[in-house]
Each structure stands twice: as C-alpha cells, then as structure tokens.
Short mmCIF file of C-alpha atoms in Angstrom, two decimals:
data_model
loop_
_atom_site.label_atom_id
_atom_site.label_comp_id
_atom_site.label_asym_id
_atom_site.label_seq_id
_atom_site.Cartn_x
_atom_site.Cartn_y
_atom_site.Cartn_z
CA MET A 20 40.39 -12.79 -86.26
CA THR A 21 37.29 -10.92 -87.47
CA LEU A 22 33.97 -11.71 -85.80
CA TYR A 23 30.81 -11.58 -87.87
CA ILE A 24 27.38 -11.99 -86.29
CA ASN A 25 24.42 -13.20 -88.33
CA GLY A 26 22.11 -10.17 -88.20
CA ARG A 27 19.07 -11.69 -89.91
CA PHE A 28 17.10 -11.10 -86.70
CA LEU A 29 17.04 -7.35 -87.42
CA THR A 30 14.55 -7.98 -90.24
CA GLN A 31 12.16 -9.88 -87.95
CA PRO A 32 9.85 -8.98 -85.03
CA MET A 33 11.53 -8.99 -81.63
CA THR A 34 10.31 -12.31 -80.27
CA GLY A 35 12.20 -14.28 -77.60
CA VAL A 36 14.94 -15.78 -79.78
CA ASN A 37 15.52 -12.52 -81.64
CA ARG A 38 15.59 -10.57 -78.38
CA TYR A 39 18.37 -12.89 -77.19
CA ALA A 40 20.41 -12.18 -80.32
CA TYR A 41 19.84 -8.42 -80.16
CA SER A 42 20.57 -8.17 -76.44
CA ILE A 43 23.83 -10.10 -76.73
CA CYS A 44 24.87 -7.81 -79.60
CA LYS A 45 24.06 -4.71 -77.55
CA ALA A 46 25.96 -6.02 -74.55
CA LEU A 47 29.02 -6.85 -76.68
CA LEU A 48 28.90 -3.31 -78.05
CA GLU A 49 28.70 -1.83 -74.54
CA LEU A 50 31.70 -3.95 -73.49
CA GLY A 51 33.67 -2.47 -76.40
CA TYR A 52 34.00 -5.75 -78.27
CA SER A 53 34.43 -5.26 -82.02
CA TYR A 54 32.32 -7.21 -84.54
CA THR A 55 30.35 -6.81 -87.76
CA LEU A 56 26.66 -7.59 -88.15
CA ILE A 57 26.05 -9.10 -91.57
CA CYS A 58 22.42 -8.82 -92.66
CA PRO A 59 20.08 -9.44 -95.59
CA ASN A 60 19.49 -6.48 -97.84
CA LYS A 61 16.00 -5.97 -96.39
CA PRO A 62 14.42 -3.24 -94.22
CA PHE A 63 15.12 -3.53 -90.50
CA ARG A 64 12.27 -3.67 -88.00
CA ALA A 65 11.65 -0.53 -85.98
CA ASP A 66 11.86 -2.64 -82.77
CA TYR A 67 15.66 -2.44 -82.86
CA ASP A 68 17.91 0.50 -82.03
CA ILE A 69 20.95 -0.08 -84.25
CA THR A 70 22.88 2.99 -83.11
CA GLY A 71 26.58 2.18 -82.95
CA PHE A 72 26.34 -1.17 -84.75
CA HIS A 73 28.73 -1.87 -87.63
CA ILE A 74 26.44 -3.38 -90.25
CA VAL A 75 27.12 -4.90 -93.66
CA ARG A 76 24.24 -5.78 -95.98
CA PHE A 77 24.81 -8.58 -98.39
CA GLY A 78 22.99 -10.46 -101.12
CA TRP A 79 19.36 -11.03 -101.87
CA GLY A 80 16.53 -12.87 -100.19
CA ASN A 81 15.80 -13.30 -96.52
CA SER A 82 15.15 -15.92 -93.86
CA HIS A 83 16.65 -19.42 -94.17
CA LEU A 84 17.21 -19.11 -97.93
CA TRP A 85 19.56 -16.18 -97.38
CA GLU A 86 21.22 -17.83 -94.43
CA GLN A 87 21.92 -21.17 -96.11
CA CYS A 88 22.38 -20.28 -99.78
CA VAL A 89 23.47 -16.63 -99.99
CA LEU A 90 25.43 -15.75 -96.85
CA PRO A 91 28.20 -18.37 -97.47
CA PHE A 92 29.23 -16.54 -100.66
CA TYR A 93 30.29 -13.54 -98.57
CA PHE A 94 33.07 -15.56 -96.98
CA ILE A 95 34.58 -17.02 -100.15
CA GLY A 96 38.25 -16.09 -100.12
CA LYS A 97 38.14 -14.68 -96.59
CA LYS A 98 40.49 -16.01 -93.92
CA ASP A 99 40.77 -15.69 -90.16
CA TYR A 100 37.09 -15.07 -89.45
CA LEU A 101 34.36 -16.53 -87.21
CA VAL A 102 30.60 -16.32 -87.70
CA LEU A 103 28.39 -16.22 -84.60
CA GLY A 104 24.74 -17.21 -84.99
CA LEU A 105 22.57 -16.38 -82.01
CA MET A 106 19.11 -17.35 -83.27
CA GLY A 107 18.85 -20.96 -84.35
CA LEU A 108 20.18 -22.64 -87.46
CA GLY A 109 23.65 -21.79 -88.58
CA SER A 110 24.78 -21.77 -92.19
CA VAL A 111 25.77 -25.36 -92.94
CA LEU A 112 28.24 -24.26 -95.64
CA ILE A 113 30.16 -21.99 -93.25
CA PRO A 114 32.51 -24.16 -91.14
CA ASN A 115 34.03 -21.33 -89.09
CA LYS A 116 30.98 -20.72 -86.95
CA ILE A 117 29.38 -20.93 -83.54
CA MET A 118 25.66 -21.70 -83.62
CA THR A 119 22.96 -21.37 -80.95
CA ILE A 120 20.34 -24.04 -80.28
CA HIS A 121 17.71 -22.51 -78.00
CA ASP A 122 15.65 -25.67 -77.62
CA LEU A 123 14.60 -28.85 -79.39
CA ALA A 124 10.84 -28.42 -79.14
CA PHE A 125 10.39 -29.63 -82.73
CA ILE A 126 11.82 -33.00 -81.65
CA LYS A 127 9.91 -33.07 -78.38
CA ASN A 128 6.58 -32.78 -80.16
CA PRO A 129 6.52 -32.44 -83.98
CA SER A 130 2.75 -31.88 -83.95
CA TRP A 131 3.27 -28.44 -82.45
CA TYR A 132 4.75 -27.22 -85.74
CA THR A 133 3.88 -27.05 -89.41
CA LYS A 134 5.26 -29.96 -91.42
CA ALA A 135 7.57 -27.65 -93.41
CA TYR A 136 9.11 -26.17 -90.26
CA TYR A 137 9.55 -29.56 -88.63
CA CYS A 138 11.20 -31.10 -91.70
CA LEU A 139 13.55 -28.14 -92.15
CA TYR A 140 14.78 -28.16 -88.57
CA LYS A 141 14.95 -31.93 -88.29
CA LEU A 142 17.25 -32.03 -91.33
CA MET A 143 19.29 -28.87 -90.84
CA THR A 144 19.89 -28.73 -87.07
CA PRO A 145 22.17 -31.79 -86.86
CA LEU A 146 23.95 -30.77 -90.08
CA ALA A 147 24.61 -27.29 -88.69
CA ALA A 148 25.71 -28.75 -85.37
CA ARG A 149 28.16 -31.14 -87.03
CA THR A 150 29.75 -28.29 -89.01
CA SER A 151 30.02 -25.86 -86.07
CA LYS A 152 33.13 -25.24 -84.01
CA HIS A 153 30.99 -24.84 -80.91
CA ILE A 154 27.35 -24.65 -79.81
CA ILE A 155 25.66 -22.22 -77.44
CA THR A 156 22.44 -23.03 -75.65
CA VAL A 157 20.42 -21.12 -73.07
CA SER A 158 19.96 -23.54 -70.15
CA ASN A 159 21.45 -26.67 -68.64
CA TYR A 160 18.15 -28.37 -69.41
CA SER A 161 18.54 -27.60 -73.13
CA LYS A 162 22.16 -28.75 -73.04
CA GLU A 163 21.12 -32.16 -71.74
CA GLU A 164 18.37 -32.36 -74.39
CA ILE A 165 20.89 -31.59 -77.14
CA LEU A 166 23.32 -34.22 -75.88
CA ARG A 167 20.53 -36.80 -75.68
CA CYS A 168 19.19 -36.08 -79.18
CA TYR A 169 22.57 -35.58 -80.89
CA PRO A 170 24.96 -38.11 -79.30
CA PHE A 171 27.68 -37.27 -81.84
CA LEU A 172 28.29 -34.05 -79.86
CA LYS A 173 30.59 -33.97 -76.85
CA ARG A 174 29.68 -32.22 -73.62
CA GLU A 175 32.60 -29.80 -73.94
CA GLN A 176 31.31 -28.67 -77.35
CA ILE A 177 28.25 -27.01 -75.78
CA SER A 178 28.25 -23.90 -73.57
CA VAL A 179 25.30 -22.60 -71.57
CA ILE A 180 24.86 -18.84 -71.86
CA TYR A 181 21.68 -17.67 -70.19
CA ASN A 182 19.06 -15.21 -71.27
CA ALA A 183 18.58 -12.08 -69.17
CA ILE A 184 16.33 -9.04 -69.10
CA ASP A 185 16.71 -5.32 -69.65
CA LYS A 186 16.73 -4.13 -66.04
CA GLN A 187 16.41 -0.52 -67.12
CA LEU A 188 13.08 -1.38 -68.73
CA PHE A 189 11.63 -4.13 -66.55
CA LYS A 190 11.41 -2.71 -63.04
CA PRO A 191 8.86 -1.61 -60.42
CA CYS A 192 7.11 1.62 -61.42
CA THR A 193 5.58 3.94 -58.84
CA ASP A 194 3.76 6.06 -61.42
CA VAL A 195 1.61 3.25 -62.87
CA PRO A 196 -2.10 3.95 -62.29
CA HIS A 197 -4.21 1.51 -60.30
CA PRO A 198 -5.89 -0.90 -62.76
CA GLU A 199 -9.61 -0.56 -63.44
CA GLU A 200 -10.07 -4.26 -62.68
CA ARG A 201 -8.15 -7.11 -61.06
CA PHE A 202 -6.37 -9.30 -63.58
CA ILE A 203 -4.00 -12.23 -63.90
CA LEU A 204 -1.36 -11.80 -66.61
CA CYS A 205 0.07 -14.35 -69.06
CA VAL A 206 2.68 -13.39 -71.67
CA SER A 207 3.90 -15.64 -74.47
CA SER A 208 3.63 -16.42 -78.15
CA ILE A 209 0.37 -18.27 -78.70
CA ASP A 210 1.29 -21.77 -79.72
CA PRO A 211 0.47 -25.29 -78.47
CA ARG A 212 3.45 -25.80 -76.16
CA LYS A 213 2.51 -22.69 -74.19
CA ASN A 214 -0.54 -24.59 -72.91
CA PHE A 215 -3.10 -21.78 -73.17
CA ALA A 216 -5.99 -24.18 -73.68
CA ARG A 217 -5.60 -25.66 -70.18
CA LEU A 218 -5.04 -22.22 -68.69
CA ILE A 219 -8.25 -20.93 -70.25
CA GLU A 220 -10.12 -23.98 -69.05
CA ALA A 221 -8.79 -23.39 -65.56
CA CYS A 222 -9.81 -19.73 -65.55
CA GLN A 223 -13.38 -20.14 -66.79
CA ASP A 224 -14.79 -20.08 -63.26
CA ILE A 225 -12.64 -17.35 -61.74
CA THR A 226 -15.04 -14.52 -60.87
CA ASP A 227 -12.90 -12.05 -58.92
CA ALA A 228 -10.24 -11.40 -61.58
CA LYS A 229 -9.87 -11.48 -65.36
CA LEU A 230 -7.17 -13.23 -67.37
CA TYR A 231 -5.15 -11.04 -69.74
CA ILE A 232 -3.17 -12.92 -72.41
CA VAL A 233 -0.42 -11.02 -74.25
CA GLY A 234 1.06 -12.53 -77.42
CA ASN A 235 0.55 -13.26 -81.10
CA HIS A 236 0.15 -16.41 -83.14
CA ASN A 237 3.23 -17.52 -85.07
CA ARG A 238 2.78 -19.08 -88.50
CA VAL A 239 5.41 -21.80 -87.84
CA PHE A 240 3.06 -23.41 -85.31
CA ASN A 241 0.01 -25.49 -86.08
CA ASP A 242 -3.33 -23.91 -85.27
CA GLN A 243 -4.53 -24.72 -81.80
CA LYS A 244 -8.21 -25.24 -82.48
CA SER A 245 -8.96 -25.89 -78.84
CA LEU A 246 -7.75 -22.38 -77.96
CA GLN A 247 -11.05 -20.57 -77.85
CA ASN A 248 -12.22 -17.80 -75.61
CA THR A 249 -15.54 -18.90 -74.17
CA SER A 250 -15.62 -16.39 -71.32
CA ASP A 251 -15.88 -12.63 -71.22
CA ARG A 252 -13.43 -12.78 -68.32
CA ILE A 253 -10.57 -13.72 -70.66
CA ARG A 254 -9.01 -11.01 -72.83
CA PHE A 255 -6.53 -11.55 -75.68
CA LEU A 256 -4.42 -8.39 -76.01
CA GLY A 257 -2.21 -9.50 -78.93
CA ARG A 258 1.27 -8.04 -79.31
CA ILE A 259 1.88 -4.87 -77.29
CA SER A 260 4.79 -2.47 -76.79
CA ASP A 261 7.43 -3.09 -74.13
CA SER A 262 6.31 0.00 -72.19
CA GLU A 263 2.72 -1.25 -72.10
CA LEU A 264 3.95 -4.69 -71.04
CA VAL A 265 5.90 -3.20 -68.13
CA LYS A 266 2.74 -1.38 -67.07
CA LEU A 267 0.75 -4.63 -67.06
CA TYR A 268 3.45 -6.46 -65.08
CA ASN A 269 3.24 -3.72 -62.47
CA GLN A 270 -0.55 -3.79 -62.31
CA ALA A 271 -1.24 -7.55 -62.38
CA GLU A 272 -2.28 -9.48 -59.29
CA CYS A 273 0.09 -12.21 -60.39
CA PHE A 274 1.79 -13.61 -63.48
CA VAL A 275 1.05 -17.16 -64.66
CA PHE A 276 3.20 -19.16 -67.11
CA PRO A 277 1.64 -22.55 -67.93
CA SER A 278 4.10 -23.69 -70.62
CA ILE A 279 4.80 -27.41 -70.95
CA TYR A 280 8.12 -26.98 -72.78
CA GLU A 281 10.76 -24.21 -72.80
CA GLY A 282 14.41 -23.80 -73.61
CA PHE A 283 14.62 -21.04 -71.00
CA GLY A 284 11.44 -19.06 -70.30
CA LEU A 285 12.04 -15.30 -70.18
CA PRO A 286 8.64 -13.76 -69.22
CA PRO A 287 8.76 -15.03 -65.60
CA LEU A 288 12.01 -13.08 -65.08
CA GLU A 289 10.45 -9.96 -66.61
CA ALA A 290 7.53 -10.28 -64.21
CA MET A 291 9.82 -10.81 -61.21
CA ALA A 292 11.87 -7.75 -62.10
CA CYS A 293 8.67 -5.67 -62.07
CA GLY A 294 7.64 -6.99 -58.67
CA CYS A 295 4.85 -9.21 -59.96
CA PRO A 296 4.37 -12.50 -58.05
CA VAL A 297 4.98 -15.48 -60.38
CA LEU A 298 3.26 -18.86 -60.81
CA VAL A 299 4.81 -21.28 -63.31
CA SER A 300 4.64 -24.85 -64.59
CA ASP A 301 6.55 -27.41 -62.59
CA ILE A 302 8.95 -28.42 -65.37
CA PRO A 303 12.74 -28.80 -64.99
CA VAL A 304 13.83 -25.76 -67.00
CA LEU A 305 11.57 -23.40 -65.03
CA ARG A 306 12.94 -24.83 -61.78
CA GLU A 307 16.38 -23.93 -63.16
CA VAL A 308 15.38 -20.39 -64.12
CA CYS A 309 12.96 -19.44 -61.34
CA SER A 310 14.51 -21.30 -58.40
CA ASP A 311 12.50 -20.65 -55.19
CA ALA A 312 11.10 -17.35 -56.49
CA ALA A 313 7.94 -18.83 -58.04
CA GLN A 314 5.00 -20.98 -57.03
CA TYR A 315 4.79 -24.16 -59.11
CA PHE A 316 1.81 -26.11 -60.44
CA ASN A 317 1.14 -29.17 -62.59
CA PRO A 318 0.55 -27.71 -66.10
CA PHE A 319 -1.35 -30.78 -67.30
CA GLU A 320 -4.18 -30.46 -64.76
CA PRO A 321 -6.50 -27.45 -65.18
CA ARG A 322 -7.85 -27.97 -61.66
CA GLU A 323 -4.35 -27.61 -60.21
CA ILE A 324 -3.72 -24.48 -62.29
CA LEU A 325 -7.00 -23.06 -60.98
CA TYR A 326 -6.14 -23.99 -57.40
CA ALA A 327 -2.72 -22.29 -57.62
CA ILE A 328 -4.22 -19.10 -59.04
CA THR A 329 -7.13 -18.87 -56.60
CA GLN A 330 -4.85 -19.56 -53.64
CA TYR A 331 -2.60 -16.77 -54.83
CA LEU A 332 -5.45 -14.34 -55.39
CA ASN A 333 -6.61 -14.95 -51.83
CA ASP A 334 -3.17 -14.96 -50.18
CA ALA A 335 -2.32 -12.38 -47.56
CA ASP A 336 -0.23 -9.46 -48.77
CA VAL A 337 2.69 -10.62 -46.62
CA ILE A 338 3.02 -13.80 -48.75
CA LYS A 339 2.95 -11.82 -51.97
CA GLU A 340 5.58 -9.45 -50.64
CA LYS A 341 7.81 -12.39 -49.70
CA MET A 342 7.56 -13.74 -53.26
CA ARG A 343 8.30 -10.29 -54.72
CA GLN A 344 11.51 -10.09 -52.70
CA LYS A 345 12.53 -13.58 -53.80
CA GLY A 346 11.81 -12.55 -57.38
CA TYR A 347 14.04 -9.47 -57.16
CA ALA A 348 16.86 -11.63 -55.75
CA ASN A 349 16.46 -14.30 -58.43
CA VAL A 350 16.67 -11.79 -61.29
CA THR A 351 20.15 -10.73 -60.16
CA ARG A 352 21.48 -14.16 -61.23
CA PHE A 353 21.07 -13.13 -64.86
CA SER A 354 22.49 -10.21 -66.82
CA TRP A 355 23.27 -9.53 -70.47
CA GLU A 356 26.71 -8.24 -69.45
CA LYS A 357 27.55 -11.59 -67.82
CA SER A 358 26.24 -13.46 -70.85
CA ALA A 359 28.20 -11.27 -73.27
CA GLU A 360 31.39 -11.81 -71.25
CA LEU A 361 30.87 -15.57 -71.58
CA VAL A 362 30.41 -15.13 -75.35
CA ILE A 363 33.73 -13.25 -75.53
CA GLN A 364 35.50 -15.97 -73.54
CA LEU A 365 34.05 -18.60 -75.85
CA ILE A 366 35.10 -16.73 -79.01
CA ARG A 367 38.67 -16.46 -77.70
CA LYS A 368 38.72 -20.16 -76.81
CA VAL A 369 37.40 -21.23 -80.21
CA SER A 370 39.85 -18.92 -82.01
CA GLU A 371 42.95 -20.31 -80.26
#
C-alpha cells in the first residue's frame, strides 16, 4: 500500500492547521515511514523545510479547486493506495482516504466566517466525512462535537491525535535580553472567535504593563469591527518569525489566551514550554489541553479577564514559578513523535 499525503499546505502560510500537517509529515519522516507528498504545481512557502521529503507536483490550480477537482485525476487507474489529508477537507471524489477535521467552528457560529467559506464547509465537510475510511481530529472535545453534528458517523470511525510543539524551538532561553517594558502576550490569528475585543476592553485600564498581540487577519473570517485599538498600551505586532515569538514568550510577564472556541489551542503549550505563565479561557477544550498548568477565567466577562491578569501581574514570584513548573510538566504529555506513531497505527489499521 502506497501512502500519499495531501501537501497543499506547503503553498500556504504556516498557520495552526498547516503547522499540524507539516509537523506530522516531519515526524513521519524522522520515524522512517515512507510516503509521498502530492502538491499543487505552485511555489512552496519559505516557512517549510522540505529537505528529505518525497514530493510529486500534479495538475493546475490551487486551494480547494485543486483538491476537489484536480487531485482525484492523479489516482485514476491506481490501486492499493491511501490518501492522508491533515488540514481540513478531504477530496470527496477520492474514497481511499483519511481526512482530518480540526474543529467545527463554522457550525458553532456561522457569523464568524464569510458566507462563501461557511457554505463551502457546510456542504463539503459531511460529504468528505461520508466518503472517508477514517477521520482524525485533534481533541476529545472536537471528537464529541463531530459526533454530535454528524450522527451518521460512529465513534470508532474517529481517532484523536493531538497537536504538539517543536521542543527544540519553544524552550526557555537564558540569552534573551530583559524587555524594555513589562508586557502581557497574546498570540493567535485575529478573528472573532479569538475574543480580542473583550481582551482589549479588559486591558484598557492596565497601567503597569502593555498588551502585545501577535497575529494576522485571515480573509476567511468576517471583519471584527469592534476590534479597535483605543489605547497606546496595546500593540498589534502582526505576524512575526518563530524565533521572535520564542523571544517574546521568554520575556512576557504572562501569556493570555481569551478564545471562546478552539479545536485544540496550541499557543498556550508554546508559552508553557518557554516558561511563560499561562492564563486561558475556561472552556472545555482548554481544560483538556492545559490541565492544571493554567489559570482560568470567564472569557465572556472583560472584568473577569482584567481581574485574572492583574492578579497575575501582582502575584509573588513563587506562584509564577509554581505555574512554570506545572507548564513544563504539562507539555510533556504532547509530542509530534507520539502523534506520528498514532498516525502510523491508524494507517495500518485502515489498510488491513
């Protein structure tokens, strides 16, 4: 059996979903597992190191058009193959596939997305799921969401394979200079479900630290008109390099993650790995990911977000050190090697 992995992510910026796909591919390579990445005939982003990957370019176009209408032609006449999709939608016309559903945010709140994106995913996700041999998701929370929204699926058809972080990259750094000013750090794509408007409202009156927000807008999300910076104590840094992000994690007083919906939630783990104390929304998936290594707050109440942050800024160093140690311990629950091993087990099971 020949394994092909949908490599469309190599033509896109390395956001959370694409990082998952790339990291699983790297880990499979490091474990010596053989596969072929099949990709659109488009330039690859410089974010990805493709050394050692076996890559085939095929067809024309890009994005969902390539995935749904062009990629299936590659497999005409081929036998004994399996296609693994690690991003989102799988090719409906390819029956020998495993697809990944990271979350169902478009069902949770359609208003977060453009109408075109919502309609596409509402139509195609169940079709792709019905025509898949198996489905991967990234948390037990997402698995339960999928089963609730798509009751035609059986529990045994869905496997949870967690995200992880690059522990060689995200780690405490002793050579990071002391920051010029105290700051609270938030890292995420800037879209409505990330709840930046309430975070900004909460931070308007903080005087002893600034709020740094790292992340870019994504065109698939509706504009969040209420997201406006009305304070010179709030800085939008946009998209930055991984090395600069690690520096900020190491310098920040604390990391805050106010999201109201996630399939997993990777930035809190990155912060923990760097020794940055973490405050997150009290939602089920973040309880699953962060365990007792984070302080939780109600993300729908700006006053409670403010209270959590100010309490943390004023906490004694011994409390912060305790949370750092819990963070280091929590991160060890996740690794790309473990996740890749689960992918291999799943491939073998599906291929029997």
